[in-house]
CSV table of C-alpha atoms in Angstrom, one decimal:
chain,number,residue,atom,x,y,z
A,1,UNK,CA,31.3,2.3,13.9
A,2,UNK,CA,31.1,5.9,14.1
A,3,UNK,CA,28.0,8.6,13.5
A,4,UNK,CA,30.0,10.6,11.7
A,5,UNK,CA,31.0,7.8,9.2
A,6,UNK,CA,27.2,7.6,8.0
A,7,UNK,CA,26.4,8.7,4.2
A,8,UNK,CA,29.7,10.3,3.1
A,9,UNK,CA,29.6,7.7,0.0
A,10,UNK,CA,27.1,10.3,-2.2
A,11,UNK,CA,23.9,12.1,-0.8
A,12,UNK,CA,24.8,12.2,3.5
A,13,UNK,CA,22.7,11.4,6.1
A,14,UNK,CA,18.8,11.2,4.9
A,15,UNK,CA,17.0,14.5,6.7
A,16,UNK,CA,14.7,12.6,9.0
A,17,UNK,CA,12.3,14.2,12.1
A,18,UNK,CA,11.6,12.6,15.3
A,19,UNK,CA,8.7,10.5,15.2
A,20,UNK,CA,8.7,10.1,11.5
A,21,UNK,CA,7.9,6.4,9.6
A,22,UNK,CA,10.3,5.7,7.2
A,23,UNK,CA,10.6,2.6,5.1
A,24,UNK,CA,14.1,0.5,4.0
A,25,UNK,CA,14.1,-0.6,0.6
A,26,UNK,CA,17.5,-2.6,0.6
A,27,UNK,CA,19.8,-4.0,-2.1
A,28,UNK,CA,22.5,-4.4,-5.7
A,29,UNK,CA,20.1,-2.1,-7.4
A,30,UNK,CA,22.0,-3.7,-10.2
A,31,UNK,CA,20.1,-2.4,-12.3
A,32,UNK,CA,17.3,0.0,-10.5
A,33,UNK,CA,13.9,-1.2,-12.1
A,34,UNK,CA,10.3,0.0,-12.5
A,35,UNK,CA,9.7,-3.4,-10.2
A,36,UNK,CA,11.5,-1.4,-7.6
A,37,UNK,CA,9.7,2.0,-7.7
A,38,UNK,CA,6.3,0.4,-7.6
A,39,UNK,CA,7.0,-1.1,-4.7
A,40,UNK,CA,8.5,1.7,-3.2
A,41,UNK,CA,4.9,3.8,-4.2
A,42,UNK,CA,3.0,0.4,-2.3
A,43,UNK,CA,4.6,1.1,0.7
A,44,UNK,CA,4.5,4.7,1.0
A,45,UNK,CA,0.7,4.6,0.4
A,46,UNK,CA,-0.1,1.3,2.4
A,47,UNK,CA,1.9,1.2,5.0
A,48,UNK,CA,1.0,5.5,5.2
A,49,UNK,CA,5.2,6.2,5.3
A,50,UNK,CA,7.0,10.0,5.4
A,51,UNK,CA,10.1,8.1,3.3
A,52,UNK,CA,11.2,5.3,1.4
A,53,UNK,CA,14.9,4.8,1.5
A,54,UNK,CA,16.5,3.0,-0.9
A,55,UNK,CA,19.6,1.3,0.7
A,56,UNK,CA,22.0,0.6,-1.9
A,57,UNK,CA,24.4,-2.2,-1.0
A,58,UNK,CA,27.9,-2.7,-2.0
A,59,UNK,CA,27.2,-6.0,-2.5
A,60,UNK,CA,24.8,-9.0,-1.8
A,61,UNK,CA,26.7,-11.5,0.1
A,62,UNK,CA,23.9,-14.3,-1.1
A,63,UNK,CA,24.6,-13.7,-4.4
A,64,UNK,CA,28.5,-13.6,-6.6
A,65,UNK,CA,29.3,-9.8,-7.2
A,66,UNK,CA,31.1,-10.2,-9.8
A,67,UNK,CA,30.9,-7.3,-12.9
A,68,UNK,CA,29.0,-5.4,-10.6
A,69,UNK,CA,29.0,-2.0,-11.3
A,70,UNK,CA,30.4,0.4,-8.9
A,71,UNK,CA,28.1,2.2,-5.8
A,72,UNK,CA,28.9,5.6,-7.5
A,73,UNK,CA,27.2,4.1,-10.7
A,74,UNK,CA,23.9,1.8,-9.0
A,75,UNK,CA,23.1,5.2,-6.9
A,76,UNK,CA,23.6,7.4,-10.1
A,77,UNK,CA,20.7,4.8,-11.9
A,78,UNK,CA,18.6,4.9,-8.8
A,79,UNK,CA,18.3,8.8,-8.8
A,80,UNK,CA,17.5,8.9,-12.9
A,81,UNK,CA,15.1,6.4,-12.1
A,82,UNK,CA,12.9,7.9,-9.6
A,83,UNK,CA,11.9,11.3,-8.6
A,84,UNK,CA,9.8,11.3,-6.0
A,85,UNK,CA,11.2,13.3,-3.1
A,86,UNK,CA,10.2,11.7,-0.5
A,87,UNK,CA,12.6,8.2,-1.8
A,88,UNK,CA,16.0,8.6,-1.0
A,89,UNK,CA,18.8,7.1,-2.2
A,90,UNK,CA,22.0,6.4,-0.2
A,91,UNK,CA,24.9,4.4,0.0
A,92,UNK,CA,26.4,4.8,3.6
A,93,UNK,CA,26.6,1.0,4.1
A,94,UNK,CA,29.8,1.1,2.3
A,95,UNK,CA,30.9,3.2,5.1
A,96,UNK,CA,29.7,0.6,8.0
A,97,UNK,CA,32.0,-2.3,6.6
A,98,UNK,CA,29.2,-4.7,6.1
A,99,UNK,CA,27.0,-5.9,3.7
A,100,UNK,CA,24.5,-7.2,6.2
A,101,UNK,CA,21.5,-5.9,7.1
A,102,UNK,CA,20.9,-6.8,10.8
A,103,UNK,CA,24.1,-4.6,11.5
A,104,UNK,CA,22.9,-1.2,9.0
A,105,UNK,CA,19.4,-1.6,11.0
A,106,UNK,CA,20.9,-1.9,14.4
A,107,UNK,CA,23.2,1.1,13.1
A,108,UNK,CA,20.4,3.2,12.2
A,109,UNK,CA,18.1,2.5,15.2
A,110,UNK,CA,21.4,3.6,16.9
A,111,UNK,CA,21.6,7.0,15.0
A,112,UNK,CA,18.1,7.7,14.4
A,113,UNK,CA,16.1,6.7,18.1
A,114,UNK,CA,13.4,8.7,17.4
A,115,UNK,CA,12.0,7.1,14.0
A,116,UNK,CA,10.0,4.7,13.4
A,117,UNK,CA,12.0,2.3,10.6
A,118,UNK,CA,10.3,-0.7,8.2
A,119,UNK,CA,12.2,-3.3,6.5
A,120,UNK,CA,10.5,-3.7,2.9
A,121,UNK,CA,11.3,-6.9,0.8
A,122,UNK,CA,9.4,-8.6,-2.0
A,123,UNK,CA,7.7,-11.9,-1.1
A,124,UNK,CA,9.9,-13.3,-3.3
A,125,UNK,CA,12.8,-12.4,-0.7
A,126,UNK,CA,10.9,-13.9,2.2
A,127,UNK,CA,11.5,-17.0,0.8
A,128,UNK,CA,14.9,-17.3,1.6
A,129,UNK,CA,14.6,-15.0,4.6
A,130,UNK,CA,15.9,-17.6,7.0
A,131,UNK,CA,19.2,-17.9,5.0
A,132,UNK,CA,20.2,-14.1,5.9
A,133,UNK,CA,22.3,-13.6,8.7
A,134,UNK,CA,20.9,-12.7,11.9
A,135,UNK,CA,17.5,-12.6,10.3
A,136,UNK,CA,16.2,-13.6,13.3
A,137,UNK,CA,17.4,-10.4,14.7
A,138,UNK,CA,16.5,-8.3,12.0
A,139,UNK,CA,12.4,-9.1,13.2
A,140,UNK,CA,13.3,-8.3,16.4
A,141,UNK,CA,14.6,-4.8,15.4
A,142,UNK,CA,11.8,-3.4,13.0
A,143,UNK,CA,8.3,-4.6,11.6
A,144,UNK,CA,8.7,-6.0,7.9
A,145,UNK,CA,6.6,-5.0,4.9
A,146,UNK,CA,6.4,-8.2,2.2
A,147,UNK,CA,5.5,-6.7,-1.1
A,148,UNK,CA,3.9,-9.1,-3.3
A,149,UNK,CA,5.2,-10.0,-6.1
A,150,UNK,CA,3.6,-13.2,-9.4
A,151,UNK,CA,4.1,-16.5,-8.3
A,152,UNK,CA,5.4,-15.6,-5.0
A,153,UNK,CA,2.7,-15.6,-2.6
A,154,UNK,CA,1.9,-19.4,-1.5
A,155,UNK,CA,5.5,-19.6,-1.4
A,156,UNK,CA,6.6,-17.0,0.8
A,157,UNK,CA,3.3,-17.6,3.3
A,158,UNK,CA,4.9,-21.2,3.7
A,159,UNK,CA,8.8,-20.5,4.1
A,160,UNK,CA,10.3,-21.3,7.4
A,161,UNK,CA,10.5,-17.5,8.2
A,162,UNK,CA,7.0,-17.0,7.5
A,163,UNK,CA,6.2,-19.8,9.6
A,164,UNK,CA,8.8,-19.2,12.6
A,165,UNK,CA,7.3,-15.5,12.2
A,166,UNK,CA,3.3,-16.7,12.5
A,167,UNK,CA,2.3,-15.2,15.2
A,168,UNK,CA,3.5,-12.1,14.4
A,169,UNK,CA,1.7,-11.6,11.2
A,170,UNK,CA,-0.6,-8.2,10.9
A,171,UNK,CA,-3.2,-8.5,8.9
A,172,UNK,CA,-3.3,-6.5,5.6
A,173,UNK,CA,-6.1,-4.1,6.9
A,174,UNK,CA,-3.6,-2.9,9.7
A,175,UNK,CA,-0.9,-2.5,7.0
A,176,UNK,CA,-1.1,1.7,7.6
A,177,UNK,CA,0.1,1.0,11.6
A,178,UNK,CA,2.8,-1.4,10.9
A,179,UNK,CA,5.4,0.7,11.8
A,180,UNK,CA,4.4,2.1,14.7
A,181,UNK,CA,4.1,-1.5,15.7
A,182,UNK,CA,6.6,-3.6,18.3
A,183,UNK,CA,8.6,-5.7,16.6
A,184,UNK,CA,8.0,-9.0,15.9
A,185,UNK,CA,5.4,-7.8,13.2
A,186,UNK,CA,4.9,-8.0,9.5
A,187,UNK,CA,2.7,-8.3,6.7
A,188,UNK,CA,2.2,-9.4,3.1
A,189,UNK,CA,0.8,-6.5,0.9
A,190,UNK,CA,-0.9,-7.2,-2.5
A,191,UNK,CA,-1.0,-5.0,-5.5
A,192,UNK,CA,-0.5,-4.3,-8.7
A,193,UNK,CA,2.4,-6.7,-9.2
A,194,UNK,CA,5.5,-6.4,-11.3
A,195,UNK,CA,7.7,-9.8,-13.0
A,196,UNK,CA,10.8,-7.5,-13.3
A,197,UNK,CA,14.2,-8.4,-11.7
A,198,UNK,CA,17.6,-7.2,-11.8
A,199,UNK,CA,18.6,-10.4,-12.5
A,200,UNK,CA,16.4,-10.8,-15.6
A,201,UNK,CA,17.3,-7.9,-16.9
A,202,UNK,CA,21.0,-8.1,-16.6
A,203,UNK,CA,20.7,-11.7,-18.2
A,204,UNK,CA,18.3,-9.9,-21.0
A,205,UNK,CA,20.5,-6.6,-21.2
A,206,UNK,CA,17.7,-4.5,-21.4
């Protein structure tokens, strides 16, 4: 895959300095929600990041795609949906080939040596961490941020990557070094939680 492929679907290449901490918020987007941006705000403040960027996928290969809308559209959504300028949204996986994530991570270690990159899920994601592919990898590559979210939390604590990952667990306290951290490392950050999904609100049309 070639450098000069990356972001020529809509915004380019996010302008990032060496040395910078800048947090991955990966996924359909389909639709962007106020679930989303409040996590996004969690992790710049806890976890003390320059950037969120919000990876938008062409499509989940854990879930069907079908009806989903087109990357032009989800990124369109994601930029009337938040305004903070230090979130951007892009859209080069397209441009990689793949949908999954252990390759655009590797990719963007790759292209961007200097920074210092966090993977951001919900907890509710943790849960079926272990069923990603090369997740294994993906800790290996950068420290992960788990965003709480209702219902999720003794749940993701006891899924088989939480527990392959235990010794690797930070402390919430430490959340603000986490990614300046050596991977294997990752915490579970609480908050003001949010119920919304995607899912829920495709299935509710709102």
């Amino acid at each position: 895959m070639r450098a000069a492929n990356f972001g020529q679907v809509r915004v380019g290449a996010p302008l990032a300095l060496a040395g910078q901490s800048i947090g991955l918020l990966g996924g359909s987007f389909n639709p962007p929600h106020a679930g989303h941006a409040q996590i996004t705000e969690i992790a710049l403040r806890r976890l003390k990041l320059d950037q969120v960027w919000w990876v938008v996928t062409p499509g989940n290969p854990l879930k069907k795609n079908n009806n989903l809308p087109t990357l032009e559209d989800r990124i369109d959504a994601c930029e009337h949906l938040i305004a903070n300028p230090r979130v951007k949204i892009t859209g080069f996986e397209q441009n990689l080939g793949t949908p999954f994530t252990a390759a655009t991570i590797g990719y963007l270690k790759q292209r961007y040596p200097g920074m210092n990159f966090v993977w951001i899920m919900g907890a509710d994601n943790l849960v079926s961490f272990h069923r990603w592919q090369r997740w294994q990898e993906i800790a290996a590559l950068v420290p992960i941020a788990v965003i709480d979210r209702p219902g999720w939390r003794l749940r993701a604590l006891a899924s088989p990557a939480a527990r392959r990952l235990h010794a690797a667990f930070v402390p919430e306290q430490r959340a603000a070094r986490l990614a300046r951290m050596k991977p294997p490392a990752w915490t579970l950050i609480s908050g003001p939680l949010s119920s919304l999904s995607s899912t829920a609100l495709r299935t509710t049309g709102n």
